[in-house]
Amino acid sequence: MQMPFCPKLWDRAPAAQPENLVAINGTVVVANTFGLSAPGKSTTLRLFSATQIDHETRKGRLSAEAPLRGGKKTKHGKASTTTYQVTLLVDAEFGTPGAVVVKNGNRHDQFFLRLVQLELAEDRRVHFECNSWVYPNKKTNADRLFFINTSYLPDKTPEALRLLREEELRSLRGNGRGERKDWERIYDYDNYNDLGNPDKDDHIRPVLGGTRTHPYPRRCRTGRALSQTDGMTETRKHKINLDFYIPPDERFSPGKLAEFLTLAVQAVTHFVIPEARSLFQGDVTNFKSLDQLRRDLYGRPPQPAVDGRVMDKLKSSVTSPKTYKQVSKMVKETPVKFPLPQVIQHDNEAWKSDEEFAREMLAGLNPVVIKRLEAFPPVGAGGMRSSITAAHIEPQLEGATVETAMGQKRLYILDHHDYLMPYLRRINTLPSVCIYASRTLLFLKDDGALKPVAIELCLPSDGGGGEISRIFLPASEGTDAHLWQLAKAHVSVNDSGYHQLISHCFAMLTNAVPESLNAPSEILV
């Protein structure tokens, strides 16, 4: 349960105020959220001073409560909002507000508070950028606290706000026990104790982290059951579980969640299920021509139908009936469309061009893998030199030599060679599989675009540690043109594989590496 801020001192009536009261007028902006009621008069605000201390509580002076007034429909950017007014009475010695206390008196619904702005004397304003969910006080047993939009170093924090900030931090940390509730804002962590399926004895996986030598990795604790420190793992309610705990401010908004689920339902219905059916029924066929592929991908009419089993599964996984109804409506009203890519709209054969090949490389999955060429010819990890020569590429360098182009930082390389070579023998023993390690040299043209100038495809030699390589150069006619297109296809396959194995999968392992390990390679040992 979220820790309240000293309830007895927090909820007590403020000390008697002198007669010379000062009115602070404020504006409160709340987002209009689908399916939730507005805050209304049951929501009240109080102010903590940042400059004057209540010596009894050791916090800033606390004003009396003030309810919201009005409720005018407004717009903030494209977002629909409601703007309320509030008037807070403070004594003349109150000082400058440093924190605002928001009490949601609704019985059931939360609301999304965007901002609070106070008008002080002499045209001064105090702004609180909130952008956070405020849940009913009946659930949280604590009011929400928002600090002024000023950053302080710990030793520079105003004395009147220090204790408030310490209490706020403790409430966010939690205590590592109990079950998390939707309205809590606790950022609590646990070891990976729910891998596999912890609800089935034969599907339980070992816990990752939590030992003295390897305390990490950790993940956000969902609170479905007691934590690992209590001797239990966290259970899973569904195979597709959308009902796990995430701090409210980190969740999708209801509209965003509905949009996300709609796209997921359409993807499963129109891509995953047909692919799985084809795979298991053994009726996968290759396309006969590029025209047929284009028709299959982009010539189909909109697909409004949705598999009923997918919606049934979604209904059992989404806890909010409002969200499910919204998704159902969006699925029916938003048919799946396959727009023709712009490059194909312009030219049906544009995808074959070298410029498009390089553009997709930059706009694709691994642009950061492209590096400036620093040594020519390139040298592999084992000292094996590339077979690419100056004679191969200089005719395509717009009159420059290799040395000049390198000096002008106009030669680049996409290198998928070293990490693939040790595995090619095993991969290519699989039936109907042929893969090469590749190096692609690219030249930065005068117009600022990259173009490929040579591709080297390599295989390990039969005689031991050597390798066999072949160089392919740009061509537009005859057999050489077809071989050049196939070489580019092999490079694209390498680039996609690198993304899945290295950039994507291995990056997750690297982020989860225990602090005691010195190198990512130790994870694989």
XYZ file of N, CA, C and O in Angstrom, residues 28-29 100 102 112-117 127-134 144-147 149 249:
96
model
N -6.717 25.092 -13.106
C -6.453 23.652 -13.077
C -6.944 23.053 -14.386
O -8.119 23.222 -14.748
N -6.075 22.369 -15.100
C -6.415 21.793 -16.396
C -6.388 20.274 -16.286
O -5.377 19.687 -15.877
N 1.776 21.667 -4.429
C 0.321 21.687 -4.404
C -0.169 20.292 -4.050
O 0.356 19.279 -4.544
N -3.303 17.705 -4.098
C -4.553 17.463 -4.824
C -5.250 16.266 -4.190
O -4.674 15.182 -4.073
N -6.813 12.623 -15.184
C -5.448 12.941 -15.598
C -5.245 14.447 -15.472
O -5.825 15.234 -16.214
N -4.425 14.843 -14.497
C -4.168 16.252 -14.223
C -3.001 16.727 -15.074
O -1.883 16.222 -14.952
N -3.248 17.697 -15.927
C -2.201 18.211 -16.817
C -1.362 19.285 -16.144
O -0.140 19.222 -16.158
N -2.007 20.280 -15.540
C -1.222 21.364 -14.944
C -2.058 22.146 -13.944
O -3.292 22.111 -13.957
N -1.341 22.833 -13.064
C -1.931 23.793 -12.139
C -1.103 25.067 -12.242
O 0.136 25.016 -12.179
N -1.784 26.205 -12.405
C -1.074 27.482 -12.504
C -1.688 28.470 -11.525
O -2.905 28.658 -11.502
N 3.960 27.744 -11.664
C 3.453 26.718 -12.581
C 3.823 25.332 -12.074
O 4.965 25.087 -11.679
N 2.835 24.434 -12.071
C 3.046 23.027 -11.719
C 2.679 22.191 -12.945
O 1.502 22.095 -13.318
N 3.679 21.624 -13.615
C 3.427 20.741 -14.760
C 3.251 19.340 -14.211
O 4.224 18.666 -13.850
N 2.014 18.859 -14.136
C 1.710 17.610 -13.431
C 1.780 16.396 -14.352
O 2.560 15.476 -14.127
N 0.910 16.343 -15.374
C 0.867 15.230 -16.332
C 0.883 13.885 -15.616
O 1.765 13.047 -15.826
N -0.104 13.676 -14.763
C -0.134 12.457 -13.954
C -1.573 12.110 -13.596
O -2.446 12.983 -13.536
N -1.790 10.817 -13.335
C -3.099 10.338 -12.913
C -3.276 10.585 -11.423
O -2.380 10.323 -10.630
N -4.460 11.058 -11.041
C -4.804 11.266 -9.640
C -5.978 10.352 -9.318
O -7.077 10.526 -9.856
N -2.367 13.492 -3.479
C -1.254 13.601 -4.428
C -0.520 14.902 -4.215
O -1.116 15.948 -3.983
N 0.782 14.831 -4.334
C 1.642 15.984 -4.127
C 2.407 16.278 -5.407
O 3.010 15.385 -5.994
N 2.380 17.532 -5.844
C 3.126 17.965 -7.016
C 3.996 19.154 -6.622
O 3.518 20.101 -5.977
N 5.264 19.103 -7.036
C 6.204 20.159 -6.689
C 6.302 21.183 -7.808
O 6.030 20.891 -8.980
N 7.840 23.582 -10.646
C 8.720 23.188 -11.745
C 10.086 23.852 -11.632
O 10.496 24.637 -12.480
N 1.405 6.301 -14.442
C 1.936 7.279 -15.391
C 2.744 6.630 -16.508
O 3.097 7.300 -17.482
